[in-house]
Amino acid sequence: MITVKDLNKYFGDLHVLKNIHMDVARGEVVVVIGPSGSGKTTLLRTLNILETPEEGEITIGKQSMDFSKPLKKKQIVEFRKQTGMVFQNHNLFPHFTALENVMEGPVTVQKISKAKARERAKDILTKVGLGEKLDAYPHQLSGGQQQRVGIARALATGVEVILFDEPTSALDPELVGDVLDVMKELAEEGMTMVVVTHEMSFAEEVADRVIFMDQGKVVEEGTPEQIFQQTKEPRTQQFLNRIRK
Amino acid sequence: MKMYLSNIFTDPEMEKYIDIIVSSFLPLVKGAFYYTIPLTLITFAIGLVLAVITALMRLSNMKVLQWIARVYVSIIRGTPLLVQLFIIFFGLPSVGVTINPLYSAIIGFSLNMGAYNSEIIRAAILSIPKGQWEASHSIGMTNLQALRRVVLPQATRVSIPPLSNSFIGLIKDTSLASTITYTEMFRKAQEIAATNYHFLLVYTEAAVIYWIICIGLSFVQDRVENRLDQYVAK
Ligand SMILES: Nc1ncnc2c1ncn2[C@@H]1O[C@H](COP(=O)(O)OP(=O)(O)O)[C@@H](O)[C@H]1O
Ligand SMILES: [Mg+2]
C-alpha cells in the first residue's frame, strides 16, 4: 500500500529524515515510536506531502511521487486524496459544526450531493460515538470528542490510509481511551494505519509492526514483541526504559 | 459670539433658528440617502473586491503580482485622498480623459478603499493558523478551495472590526466629493448655508447626520459580529 524509498528531508542545514525506507501493506497497522525531535511528525507529513522531501520516492496505492523531479500542484492534490490525516491538535474547522467538518471533504472535494454527504457524515460520527453531537461546534466539544471528529473527517472521503500524529498526546488521561477505542475498531476493520504515538499499550495490542526512529533514522523495526521485549538496539532499550518509568 | 449665544434663547430668534434647522433638514437627509450613503456603499463594495484581489496578489508566490500590489498600495497610501480626487477630476481632462463627478468620486474612493482594506484582509488571512490550511489540504482540497471554504470565512470574522472602522472613515471621507462638485450631503449643506448665511447651524446639522449614520453602522457591526461569533469560544 505504501512504499517509501531513500527519503531525505532537510530543514535548512538540519537533516531531519535520513534515507528512510518503509513498507506498509494493505490493512497493516504500523506504529512509529521514538524520542521527541526524531522526525516522526515530519515522516508522517511527507506521506501527505504537507512537507516536501528533497530526495526519495513515495508510492501510495497506484500513485508514485519522485521527489528528485519537480512536482505539479495537481499531482500533489491527487496524491493526498488517498490518505487522511489526524493531527495532534485536531485542526478542526472552528466555523463548521461536527457534521459540517465531516461533510466538507465529500462535498467540496468529491462533489457529492449535500444530502448524501450529510447521511454519510451522520453514520461516521455515530460510529465514532458522536451521534448526539452532530450540530456542536468544535469549541463545544471535549478534547476527546474533537479528536474523534478529526478521525471522522479523515475517514469521510473514503481513504484507504489514515495517518495519526500523536492523536492522544494533547488529551486529558481520562479521554484517551475513547479515542484509542475508535482507532482499534478501525484497525479491526482493516484500515491501513500509520500511527505516531507514545501509547505503548495501544502499540502492543494493535500494531502489526513497530518502527523505532531516532535522529532522523529508522533504527529498528519488528513486531511489537520483537521491539518491546527482545530489542537488540541499546537506543531502543534506552527509549523504552524512559517511557515506562 | 456672546451675543449670538444669548440670542438663541430669546423667543422670536429661537423660532427663526428652528425654521432654518427644519427647512434644511429634509434636503440634508435627502443628500445623505440619495448620495452619501449610496456612494459609500458602492465604493466600499468595489473597494472590497479590489482589496481581496490585492491581498491575494501580495500573498501569491508570483513576484510580479506581489510588486504590482505593493506599488498600488504604496501610491494610494502615500498620497492625500484629496489630491487623488483632484488628479482624477481636474487633472485627467487635460490628457483628454473627462470623467463626471460621480464616476470620479467612485474611482477615487474605490481605489482608496482597495489599498487600505487590502492590508486589513492580508493581515486577517495571515492570522489564520497554518493548521487550517494543512487540514484542508489533508482532506484533498486545492489552495483555492481551502481559501474559499476555510480560510476566508474565518478571516472575514477577524477583519470585521477593522473593516467597520474603514467603512466609517469612508462615510466621512465622501464629504471630500463636494470639492469635485459632486452634490452629496455636505455640498448640499454648503449650498444651503451659502443662501442663509447660518454656517454654524447648517454645518452642525450635517455633522449630526453623519454621526447618526455612524451610530447606526456600529449597531449593524455589533449584530454581524454576534452572528459570526456563534462558533467562537467565549
Ligand atoms: N518546519 C520546520 N522548520 C524547521 N525545523 C523543523 C520544522 N519542523 C520540524 N523541525 C525539526 O525537525 C526535527 C524533527 O521534528 P519532528 O518531525 O517534529 O520530530 P518528532 O515528531 O519526532 O518529535 C526537529 O529537530 C524539529 O525541530
Ligand atoms: Mg511530533
Short mmCIF file of C-alpha atoms and ligand atoms in Angstrom, two decimals:
data_model
loop_
_atom_site.label_atom_id
_atom_site.label_comp_id
_atom_site.label_asym_id
_atom_site.label_seq_id
_atom_site.Cartn_x
_atom_site.Cartn_y
_atom_site.Cartn_z
CA MET A 1 0.00 0.00 0.00
CA ILE A 2 2.79 2.43 0.99
CA THR A 3 6.38 2.22 -0.15
CA VAL A 4 8.97 4.78 0.89
CA LYS A 5 12.42 4.71 -0.70
CA ASP A 6 15.57 6.67 0.11
CA LEU A 7 13.64 9.52 1.64
CA ASN A 8 15.68 12.55 2.69
CA LYS A 9 14.28 15.73 4.16
CA TYR A 10 16.18 18.83 5.25
CA PHE A 11 15.05 21.94 7.12
CA GLY A 12 17.82 24.27 6.03
CA ASP A 13 21.00 22.63 7.32
CA LEU A 14 19.08 20.26 9.55
CA HIS A 15 18.93 16.75 8.10
CA VAL A 16 15.62 15.60 9.57
CA LEU A 17 14.91 12.39 7.66
CA LYS A 18 17.89 10.27 6.68
CA ASN A 19 17.45 7.65 3.98
CA ILE A 20 14.13 6.39 5.24
CA HIS A 21 12.81 3.12 3.85
CA MET A 22 9.40 1.91 4.79
CA ASP A 23 6.79 -0.54 3.53
CA VAL A 24 3.25 -0.74 4.77
CA ALA A 25 0.99 -3.49 3.50
CA ARG A 26 -2.71 -3.03 2.89
CA GLY A 27 -4.60 -3.33 6.16
CA GLU A 28 -1.45 -3.16 8.23
CA VAL A 29 -1.16 -1.04 11.37
CA VAL A 30 2.29 0.43 11.81
CA VAL A 31 3.17 2.31 14.98
CA VAL A 32 6.08 4.74 14.88
CA ILE A 33 7.83 5.47 18.16
CA GLY A 34 10.90 7.44 19.08
CA PRO A 35 12.17 10.36 21.14
CA SER A 36 10.92 13.87 20.58
CA GLY A 37 12.60 15.51 17.60
CA SER A 38 13.48 12.23 15.94
CA GLY A 39 11.43 13.09 12.83
CA LYS A 40 8.24 11.10 13.37
CA THR A 41 5.91 14.01 12.60
CA THR A 42 7.96 15.03 9.60
CA LEU A 43 7.85 11.49 8.21
CA LEU A 44 4.07 11.40 8.57
CA ARG A 45 3.73 14.83 6.97
CA THR A 46 5.81 13.84 3.97
CA LEU A 47 3.46 10.90 3.39
CA ASN A 48 0.71 13.50 2.94
CA ILE A 49 3.12 15.92 1.23
CA LEU A 50 2.50 18.60 3.82
CA GLU A 51 6.30 18.62 3.78
CA THR A 52 8.15 18.09 0.52
CA PRO A 53 11.25 15.94 0.90
CA GLU A 54 14.33 16.79 -1.16
CA GLU A 55 15.07 13.26 -2.26
CA GLY A 56 13.35 9.93 -2.48
CA GLU A 57 10.21 8.29 -3.66
CA ILE A 58 6.87 7.59 -2.06
CA THR A 59 4.29 5.26 -3.55
CA ILE A 60 0.80 5.07 -2.14
CA GLY A 61 -1.71 2.85 -3.89
CA LYS A 62 -1.22 3.32 -7.61
CA GLN A 63 0.39 6.76 -7.40
CA SER A 64 4.10 7.41 -7.17
CA MET A 65 5.91 10.61 -6.25
CA ASP A 66 9.53 11.01 -7.24
CA PHE A 67 10.87 13.97 -5.29
CA SER A 68 14.03 14.34 -7.35
CA LYS A 69 11.79 15.80 -10.05
CA PRO A 70 9.69 18.97 -9.82
CA LEU A 71 6.11 18.14 -8.85
CA LYS A 72 2.93 19.62 -10.24
CA LYS A 73 0.40 21.02 -7.79
CA LYS A 74 -2.33 18.94 -9.33
CA GLN A 75 -0.29 15.79 -8.88
CA ILE A 76 0.18 16.59 -5.18
CA VAL A 77 -3.54 17.25 -4.67
CA GLU A 78 -4.42 13.93 -6.31
CA PHE A 79 -1.81 12.10 -4.27
CA ARG A 80 -3.13 13.49 -1.00
CA LYS A 81 -6.65 12.32 -1.71
CA GLN A 82 -5.58 8.76 -0.91
CA THR A 83 -4.70 9.47 2.70
CA GLY A 84 -6.43 11.03 5.67
CA MET A 85 -4.58 12.76 8.46
CA VAL A 86 -5.39 13.12 12.14
CA PHE A 87 -3.43 15.93 13.76
CA GLN A 88 -2.10 16.18 17.27
CA ASN A 89 -4.21 19.27 17.96
CA HIS A 90 -7.07 18.14 15.68
CA ASN A 91 -7.13 21.28 13.44
CA LEU A 92 -10.89 21.06 13.12
CA PHE A 93 -12.60 23.86 11.19
CA PRO A 94 -13.94 26.09 14.00
CA HIS A 95 -16.61 27.74 11.84
CA PHE A 96 -18.23 24.41 10.96
CA THR A 97 -20.25 22.07 13.18
CA ALA A 98 -19.08 18.50 13.73
CA LEU A 99 -21.34 17.38 10.91
CA GLU A 100 -20.12 20.12 8.56
CA ASN A 101 -16.50 19.30 9.36
CA VAL A 102 -17.08 15.72 8.25
CA MET A 103 -19.18 16.71 5.19
CA GLU A 104 -16.63 19.20 3.91
CA GLY A 105 -14.34 16.76 2.11
CA PRO A 106 -17.11 14.82 0.38
CA VAL A 107 -18.97 17.98 -0.68
CA THR A 108 -16.12 20.28 -1.69
CA VAL A 109 -13.54 17.79 -2.89
CA GLN A 110 -15.59 14.87 -4.15
CA LYS A 111 -18.63 16.94 -5.23
CA ILE A 112 -21.07 14.55 -3.60
CA SER A 113 -24.55 15.97 -3.05
CA LYS A 114 -25.10 17.62 0.30
CA ALA A 115 -27.95 15.28 1.23
CA LYS A 116 -25.88 12.19 0.56
CA ALA A 117 -22.83 13.61 2.29
CA ARG A 118 -24.92 14.52 5.33
CA GLU A 119 -26.22 10.96 5.66
CA ARG A 120 -22.75 9.53 5.36
CA ALA A 121 -21.27 12.04 7.81
CA LYS A 122 -24.02 11.18 10.31
CA ASP A 123 -23.18 7.49 10.01
CA ILE A 124 -19.48 8.06 10.52
CA LEU A 125 -20.00 10.37 13.51
CA THR A 126 -22.38 7.87 15.05
CA LYS A 127 -19.77 5.18 14.57
CA VAL A 128 -17.17 7.18 16.49
CA GLY A 129 -19.72 7.72 19.27
CA LEU A 130 -20.78 11.27 18.45
CA GLY A 131 -24.28 10.72 17.11
CA GLU A 132 -25.55 13.15 19.72
CA LYS A 133 -23.09 15.93 18.86
CA LEU A 134 -23.73 16.43 15.16
CA ASP A 135 -24.58 20.12 15.45
CA ALA A 136 -21.99 21.05 18.07
CA TYR A 137 -19.19 23.43 17.09
CA PRO A 138 -15.67 22.22 17.89
CA HIS A 139 -15.32 24.58 20.86
CA GLN A 140 -18.36 22.98 22.42
CA LEU A 141 -16.72 19.54 22.44
CA SER A 142 -14.19 17.95 24.79
CA GLY A 143 -10.69 17.24 23.53
CA GLY A 144 -11.50 13.57 23.07
CA GLN A 145 -14.66 14.37 21.14
CA GLN A 146 -12.79 16.86 18.97
CA GLN A 147 -10.21 14.26 18.14
CA ARG A 148 -12.92 11.76 17.20
CA VAL A 149 -14.47 14.34 14.87
CA GLY A 150 -10.96 14.69 13.43
CA ILE A 151 -10.90 10.95 12.77
CA ALA A 152 -14.37 11.06 11.25
CA ARG A 153 -13.31 13.92 8.97
CA ALA A 154 -10.26 11.96 7.84
CA LEU A 155 -12.44 8.91 7.09
CA ALA A 156 -15.19 10.75 5.28
CA THR A 157 -13.68 10.81 1.81
CA GLY A 158 -13.27 7.03 1.84
CA VAL A 159 -9.49 6.99 2.11
CA GLU A 160 -7.58 3.73 2.35
CA VAL A 161 -4.82 5.02 4.59
CA ILE A 162 -5.03 7.14 7.73
CA LEU A 163 -2.05 8.84 9.30
CA PHE A 164 -2.23 9.65 13.02
CA ASP A 165 0.21 12.10 14.61
CA GLU A 166 0.11 11.61 18.38
CA PRO A 167 -3.69 11.75 18.39
CA THR A 168 -3.97 11.39 22.17
CA SER A 169 -0.95 13.26 23.49
CA ALA A 170 -2.82 16.56 23.92
CA LEU A 171 -5.70 14.90 25.79
CA ASP A 172 -6.53 14.55 29.47
CA PRO A 173 -5.76 10.94 30.52
CA GLU A 174 -9.41 10.02 31.06
CA LEU A 175 -10.27 11.00 27.46
CA VAL A 176 -7.54 8.95 25.81
CA GLY A 177 -9.43 5.65 25.98
CA ASP A 178 -12.35 6.72 23.78
CA VAL A 179 -10.05 7.83 21.01
CA LEU A 180 -7.92 4.70 21.17
CA ASP A 181 -11.06 2.56 21.07
CA VAL A 182 -12.12 4.21 17.83
CA MET A 183 -8.67 3.59 16.39
CA LYS A 184 -8.76 -0.06 17.46
CA GLU A 185 -12.09 -0.50 15.75
CA LEU A 186 -10.70 0.97 12.55
CA ALA A 187 -7.72 -1.36 12.73
CA GLU A 188 -10.01 -4.35 13.15
CA GLU A 189 -11.98 -3.29 10.09
CA GLY A 190 -8.81 -3.47 8.03
CA MET A 191 -7.89 0.19 7.65
CA THR A 192 -4.26 0.80 6.77
CA MET A 193 -2.85 2.96 9.54
CA VAL A 194 0.42 4.67 10.36
CA VAL A 195 0.31 5.87 13.94
CA VAL A 196 2.81 8.01 15.81
CA THR A 197 2.09 7.52 19.50
CA HIS A 198 3.54 7.13 22.95
CA GLU A 199 0.70 4.83 24.00
CA MET A 200 2.71 1.64 24.34
CA SER A 201 -0.27 -0.48 25.36
CA PHE A 202 -2.02 0.52 22.13
CA ALA A 203 1.08 -0.41 20.15
CA GLU A 204 1.40 -3.78 21.87
CA GLU A 205 -2.23 -4.60 21.38
CA VAL A 206 -3.00 -3.24 17.92
CA ALA A 207 0.20 -2.78 15.93
CA ASP A 208 1.27 -5.33 13.35
CA ARG A 209 4.65 -3.67 13.28
CA VAL A 210 6.54 -1.11 15.34
CA ILE A 211 9.16 1.25 13.90
CA PHE A 212 11.64 2.90 16.24
CA MET A 213 13.12 6.18 14.96
CA ASP A 214 15.97 8.19 16.37
CA GLN A 215 17.73 11.25 14.95
CA GLY A 216 16.01 11.00 11.60
CA LYS A 217 16.76 7.32 11.05
CA VAL A 218 14.79 4.11 11.31
CA VAL A 219 16.82 2.34 13.97
CA GLU A 220 14.83 -0.83 14.29
CA GLU A 221 11.55 -2.34 13.21
CA GLY A 222 9.67 -5.50 14.04
CA THR A 223 6.62 -6.96 15.69
CA PRO A 224 5.60 -5.34 18.96
CA GLU A 225 7.08 -8.33 20.74
CA GLN A 226 10.42 -8.04 18.99
CA ILE A 227 10.69 -4.34 19.79
CA PHE A 228 9.22 -4.22 23.27
CA GLN A 229 10.58 -7.45 24.72
CA GLN A 230 13.55 -8.56 22.66
CA THR A 231 15.16 -5.42 21.27
CA LYS A 232 18.86 -5.70 20.48
CA GLU A 233 19.35 -1.98 19.99
CA PRO A 234 20.62 -0.12 23.04
CA ARG A 235 18.97 3.07 21.83
CA THR A 236 15.58 1.39 21.64
CA GLN A 237 16.07 -0.09 25.09
CA GLN A 238 17.05 3.29 26.48
CA PHE A 239 13.97 4.94 25.00
CA LEU A 240 11.66 2.20 26.28
CA ASN A 241 13.12 2.43 29.77
CA ARG A 242 12.47 6.16 29.82
CA ILE A 243 8.90 5.78 28.55
CA ARG A 244 8.00 3.02 31.03
CA LYS A 245 9.09 4.97 34.07
CA MET B 1 -20.26 85.19 19.78
CA LYS B 2 -21.62 86.08 23.20
CA MET B 3 -24.47 87.98 21.60
CA TYR B 4 -25.25 85.14 19.29
CA LEU B 5 -25.46 82.58 22.11
CA SER B 6 -27.66 84.75 24.33
CA ASN B 7 -29.91 85.49 21.38
CA ILE B 8 -30.55 81.83 20.81
CA PHE B 9 -32.57 81.70 23.94
CA THR B 10 -34.86 84.66 23.18
CA ASP B 11 -38.10 83.61 21.72
CA PRO B 12 -38.59 85.17 18.26
CA GLU B 13 -34.96 84.41 17.39
CA MET B 14 -35.35 80.81 18.54
CA GLU B 15 -38.23 80.36 16.17
CA LYS B 16 -36.12 81.56 13.28
CA TYR B 17 -33.36 79.07 14.06
CA ILE B 18 -35.79 76.22 14.38
CA ASP B 19 -37.18 77.22 11.00
CA ILE B 20 -33.73 77.07 9.48
CA ILE B 21 -32.98 73.70 11.03
CA VAL B 22 -36.28 72.24 9.93
CA SER B 23 -36.16 73.61 6.40
CA SER B 24 -32.61 72.40 5.81
CA PHE B 25 -33.20 69.04 7.46
CA LEU B 26 -35.04 67.43 4.56
CA PRO B 27 -32.56 68.45 1.83
CA LEU B 28 -29.68 67.24 4.02
CA VAL B 29 -31.29 63.89 4.79
CA LYS B 30 -32.10 63.55 1.11
CA GLY B 31 -28.48 64.30 0.33
CA ALA B 32 -27.47 61.59 2.77
CA PHE B 33 -29.87 58.95 1.48
CA TYR B 34 -29.64 59.69 -2.23
CA TYR B 35 -25.96 60.46 -2.49
CA THR B 36 -23.73 59.98 0.56
CA ILE B 37 -24.93 56.51 1.55
CA PRO B 38 -25.16 55.04 -1.98
CA LEU B 39 -21.73 56.46 -2.83
CA THR B 40 -20.34 54.90 0.34
CA LEU B 41 -21.93 51.51 -0.30
CA ILE B 42 -20.87 51.33 -3.95
CA THR B 43 -17.30 52.39 -3.33
CA PHE B 44 -16.97 50.13 -0.30
CA ALA B 45 -18.18 47.14 -2.32
CA ILE B 46 -15.88 47.84 -5.27
CA GLY B 47 -13.08 48.61 -2.84
CA LEU B 48 -13.60 45.31 -1.06
CA VAL B 49 -13.27 43.35 -4.30
CA LEU B 50 -10.10 45.30 -5.14
CA ALA B 51 -8.84 44.72 -1.60
CA VAL B 52 -9.30 40.93 -1.74
CA ILE B 53 -7.62 40.75 -5.14
CA THR B 54 -4.76 42.96 -3.94
CA ALA B 55 -4.33 40.95 -0.73
CA LEU B 56 -4.20 37.69 -2.70
CA MET B 57 -1.67 39.20 -5.11
CA ARG B 58 0.51 40.20 -2.15
CA LEU B 59 0.24 36.66 -0.75
CA SER B 60 0.81 34.86 -4.06
CA ASN B 61 4.11 33.26 -5.00
CA MET B 62 4.46 35.37 -8.13
CA LYS B 63 6.90 38.23 -7.67
CA VAL B 64 5.29 40.34 -10.43
CA LEU B 65 1.87 40.22 -8.81
CA GLN B 66 3.37 40.96 -5.40
CA TRP B 67 5.07 44.05 -6.75
CA ILE B 68 2.07 45.39 -8.63
CA ALA B 69 0.08 45.13 -5.40
CA ARG B 70 2.84 46.72 -3.33
CA VAL B 71 3.25 49.69 -5.66
CA TYR B 72 -0.51 50.28 -5.85
CA VAL B 73 -0.88 50.24 -2.06
CA SER B 74 2.18 52.41 -1.59
CA ILE B 75 1.00 55.10 -4.02
CA ILE B 76 -2.54 55.27 -2.64
CA ARG B 77 -1.44 55.31 0.99
CA GLY B 78 1.38 57.73 0.34
CA THR B 79 -0.68 60.47 -1.30
CA PRO B 80 -3.60 62.52 0.06
CA LEU B 81 -7.06 61.40 -0.96
CA LEU B 82 -7.97 64.98 -1.83
CA VAL B 83 -5.05 65.19 -4.24
CA GLN B 84 -6.06 61.86 -5.84
CA LEU B 85 -9.59 63.17 -6.39
CA PHE B 86 -8.26 66.39 -7.93
CA ILE B 87 -5.99 64.47 -10.29
CA ILE B 88 -8.89 62.29 -11.45
CA PHE B 89 -11.44 65.08 -11.85
CA PHE B 90 -9.45 68.23 -12.67
CA GLY B 91 -6.22 66.68 -13.95
CA LEU B 92 -7.19 63.92 -16.33
CA PRO B 93 -9.26 66.18 -18.67
CA SER B 94 -6.01 67.82 -19.81
CA VAL B 95 -4.96 64.49 -21.32
CA GLY B 96 -8.40 64.07 -22.85
CA VAL B 97 -9.95 61.90 -20.17
CA THR B 98 -13.03 63.59 -18.78
CA ILE B 99 -14.90 61.78 -16.03
CA ASN B 100 -18.06 63.15 -14.44
CA PRO B 101 -18.09 63.99 -10.71
CA LEU B 102 -19.91 60.83 -9.64
CA TYR B 103 -17.60 58.45 -11.51
CA SER B 104 -14.54 60.41 -10.42
CA ALA B 105 -15.64 60.03 -6.82
CA ILE B 106 -16.35 56.31 -7.25
CA ILE B 107 -12.95 55.72 -8.86
CA GLY B 108 -11.09 57.75 -6.26
CA PHE B 109 -12.77 56.29 -3.19
CA SER B 110 -12.74 52.71 -4.51
CA LEU B 111 -9.02 52.83 -5.23
CA ASN B 112 -8.50 54.21 -1.75
CA MET B 113 -10.61 51.55 -0.01
CA GLY B 114 -8.96 48.83 -2.11
CA ALA B 115 -5.49 49.82 -0.93
CA TYR B 116 -6.26 50.33 2.76
CA ASN B 117 -8.54 47.32 3.10
CA SER B 118 -6.12 45.02 1.30
CA GLU B 119 -3.77 45.38 4.25
CA ILE B 120 -6.59 44.51 6.65
CA ILE B 121 -7.54 41.44 4.64
CA ARG B 122 -3.95 40.33 4.18
CA ALA B 123 -3.37 40.51 7.93
CA ALA B 124 -6.62 38.62 8.57
CA ILE B 125 -5.65 35.83 6.17
CA LEU B 126 -2.20 35.58 7.76
CA SER B 127 -3.78 35.37 11.21
CA ILE B 128 -5.49 32.06 10.39
CA PRO B 129 -3.33 29.22 11.79
CA LYS B 130 -1.29 27.17 9.32
CA GLY B 131 -3.04 24.06 10.66
CA GLN B 132 -6.25 25.18 8.96
CA TRP B 133 -4.55 25.12 5.55
CA GLU B 134 -2.97 21.77 6.35
CA ALA B 135 -6.23 20.22 7.49
CA SER B 136 -7.86 21.47 4.28
CA HIS B 137 -5.08 20.01 2.15
CA SER B 138 -5.21 16.76 4.06
CA ILE B 139 -8.82 16.19 3.01
CA GLY B 140 -7.83 16.81 -0.59
CA MET B 141 -8.60 20.48 -1.11
CA THR B 142 -6.74 22.69 -3.55
CA ASN B 143 -5.36 26.03 -2.35
CA LEU B 144 -8.34 27.82 -3.84
CA GLN B 145 -10.85 25.52 -2.13
CA ALA B 146 -9.05 25.91 1.20
CA LEU B 147 -9.09 29.68 0.79
CA ARG B 148 -12.75 29.87 -0.15
CA ARG B 149 -14.19 27.35 2.28
CA VAL B 150 -11.90 27.51 5.30
CA VAL B 151 -9.57 30.50 5.42
CA LEU B 152 -11.62 33.41 4.04
CA PRO B 153 -14.72 32.69 6.17
CA GLN B 154 -12.56 32.78 9.30
CA ALA B 155 -10.57 35.76 8.07
CA THR B 156 -13.85 37.60 7.49
CA ARG B 157 -14.66 37.42 11.17
CA VAL B 158 -11.22 38.72 12.08
CA SER B 159 -11.46 41.62 9.66
CA ILE B 160 -14.91 42.93 10.54
CA PRO B 161 -13.83 45.36 13.29
CA PRO B 162 -11.06 46.99 11.22
CA LEU B 163 -13.24 46.97 8.08
CA SER B 164 -16.01 48.70 10.02
CA ASN B 165 -13.52 51.35 11.01
CA SER B 166 -12.56 51.93 7.44
CA PHE B 167 -16.25 52.00 6.42
CA ILE B 168 -16.91 54.74 8.96
CA GLY B 169 -13.87 56.60 7.66
CA LEU B 170 -15.27 56.29 4.15
CA ILE B 171 -18.67 57.73 5.09
CA LYS B 172 -16.97 60.82 6.38
CA ASP B 173 -14.45 60.99 3.55
CA THR B 174 -17.23 61.11 0.97
CA SER B 175 -17.67 64.75 2.04
CA LEU B 176 -14.48 65.36 0.05
CA ALA B 177 -16.50 64.62 -3.09
CA SER B 178 -18.01 68.09 -2.58
CA THR B 179 -14.68 69.54 -3.73
CA ILE B 180 -15.03 67.90 -7.13
CA THR B 181 -18.57 69.33 -7.44
CA TYR B 182 -20.39 66.13 -6.56
CA THR B 183 -23.54 67.16 -4.65
CA GLU B 184 -23.56 64.76 -1.72
CA MET B 185 -24.80 65.77 1.71
CA PHE B 186 -22.01 68.15 2.62
CA ARG B 187 -22.18 70.05 -0.66
CA LYS B 188 -25.93 70.38 -0.06
CA ALA B 189 -25.06 71.87 3.33
CA GLN B 190 -22.64 74.31 1.70
CA GLU B 191 -25.31 75.38 -0.80
CA ILE B 192 -27.90 75.90 1.93
CA ALA B 193 -25.51 77.83 4.15
CA ALA B 194 -24.46 80.00 1.22
CA THR B 195 -28.02 81.27 0.86
CA ASN B 196 -29.00 81.75 4.53
CA TYR B 197 -25.54 82.51 6.00
CA HIS B 198 -26.18 80.28 9.06
CA PHE B 199 -22.97 78.35 8.68
CA LEU B 200 -22.74 77.13 12.28
CA LEU B 201 -26.29 75.78 12.34
CA VAL B 202 -26.28 74.10 8.95
CA TYR B 203 -22.81 72.54 9.20
CA THR B 204 -23.53 71.32 12.73
CA GLU B 205 -26.72 69.77 11.44
CA ALA B 206 -24.74 67.99 8.73
CA ALA B 207 -22.26 66.79 11.34
CA VAL B 208 -25.08 65.38 13.47
CA ILE B 209 -26.47 63.47 10.50
CA TYR B 210 -23.02 61.95 9.77
CA TRP B 211 -22.82 60.99 13.43
CA ILE B 212 -26.23 59.32 13.43
CA ILE B 213 -25.34 57.29 10.34
CA CYS B 214 -22.14 56.12 12.02
CA ILE B 215 -24.01 55.15 15.21
CA GLY B 216 -26.40 53.11 13.08
CA LEU B 217 -23.46 51.43 11.44
CA SER B 218 -21.86 50.49 14.77
CA PHE B 219 -25.15 48.86 15.66
CA VAL B 220 -25.11 46.81 12.46
CA GLN B 221 -21.48 45.87 13.13
CA ASP B 222 -22.36 44.51 16.59
CA ARG B 223 -25.12 42.39 15.16
CA VAL B 224 -22.97 40.96 12.40
CA GLU B 225 -20.20 40.17 14.89
CA ASN B 226 -22.62 38.44 17.22
CA ARG B 227 -23.95 36.33 14.39
CA LEU B 228 -20.49 35.24 13.34
CA ASP B 229 -19.45 34.65 16.94
CA GLN B 230 -21.64 31.61 17.42
CA TYR B 231 -18.75 29.31 16.57
CA VAL B 232 -16.12 31.12 18.62
CA ALA B 233 -15.41 30.08 22.19
CA LYS B 234 -16.31 32.88 24.58
N1 LIG C 1 9.04 23.49 9.92
C1 LIG C 1 10.23 23.20 10.49
N2 LIG C 1 11.30 24.02 10.32
C2 LIG C 1 12.49 23.73 10.86
N3 LIG C 1 12.74 22.65 11.61
C3 LIG C 1 11.72 21.79 11.83
C4 LIG C 1 10.41 22.04 11.30
N4 LIG C 1 9.61 21.03 11.70
C5 LIG C 1 10.37 20.21 12.43
N5 LIG C 1 11.64 20.66 12.53
C6 LIG C 1 12.77 19.98 13.22
O1 LIG C 1 12.89 18.70 12.68
C7 LIG C 1 13.19 17.76 13.67
C8 LIG C 1 12.15 16.66 13.67
O2 LIG C 1 10.92 17.16 14.09
P1 LIG C 1 9.61 16.30 14.19
O3 LIG C 1 9.42 15.57 12.92
O4 LIG C 1 8.53 17.18 14.64
O5 LIG C 1 10.00 15.26 15.33
P2 LIG C 1 9.03 14.38 16.25
O6 LIG C 1 7.66 14.41 15.68
O7 LIG C 1 9.67 13.03 16.23
O8 LIG C 1 9.12 14.97 17.62
C9 LIG C 1 13.26 18.52 14.98
O9 LIG C 1 14.61 18.82 15.25
C10 LIG C 1 12.49 19.76 14.71
O10 LIG C 1 12.96 20.82 15.47
MG MG C 2 5.86 15.05 16.60
#
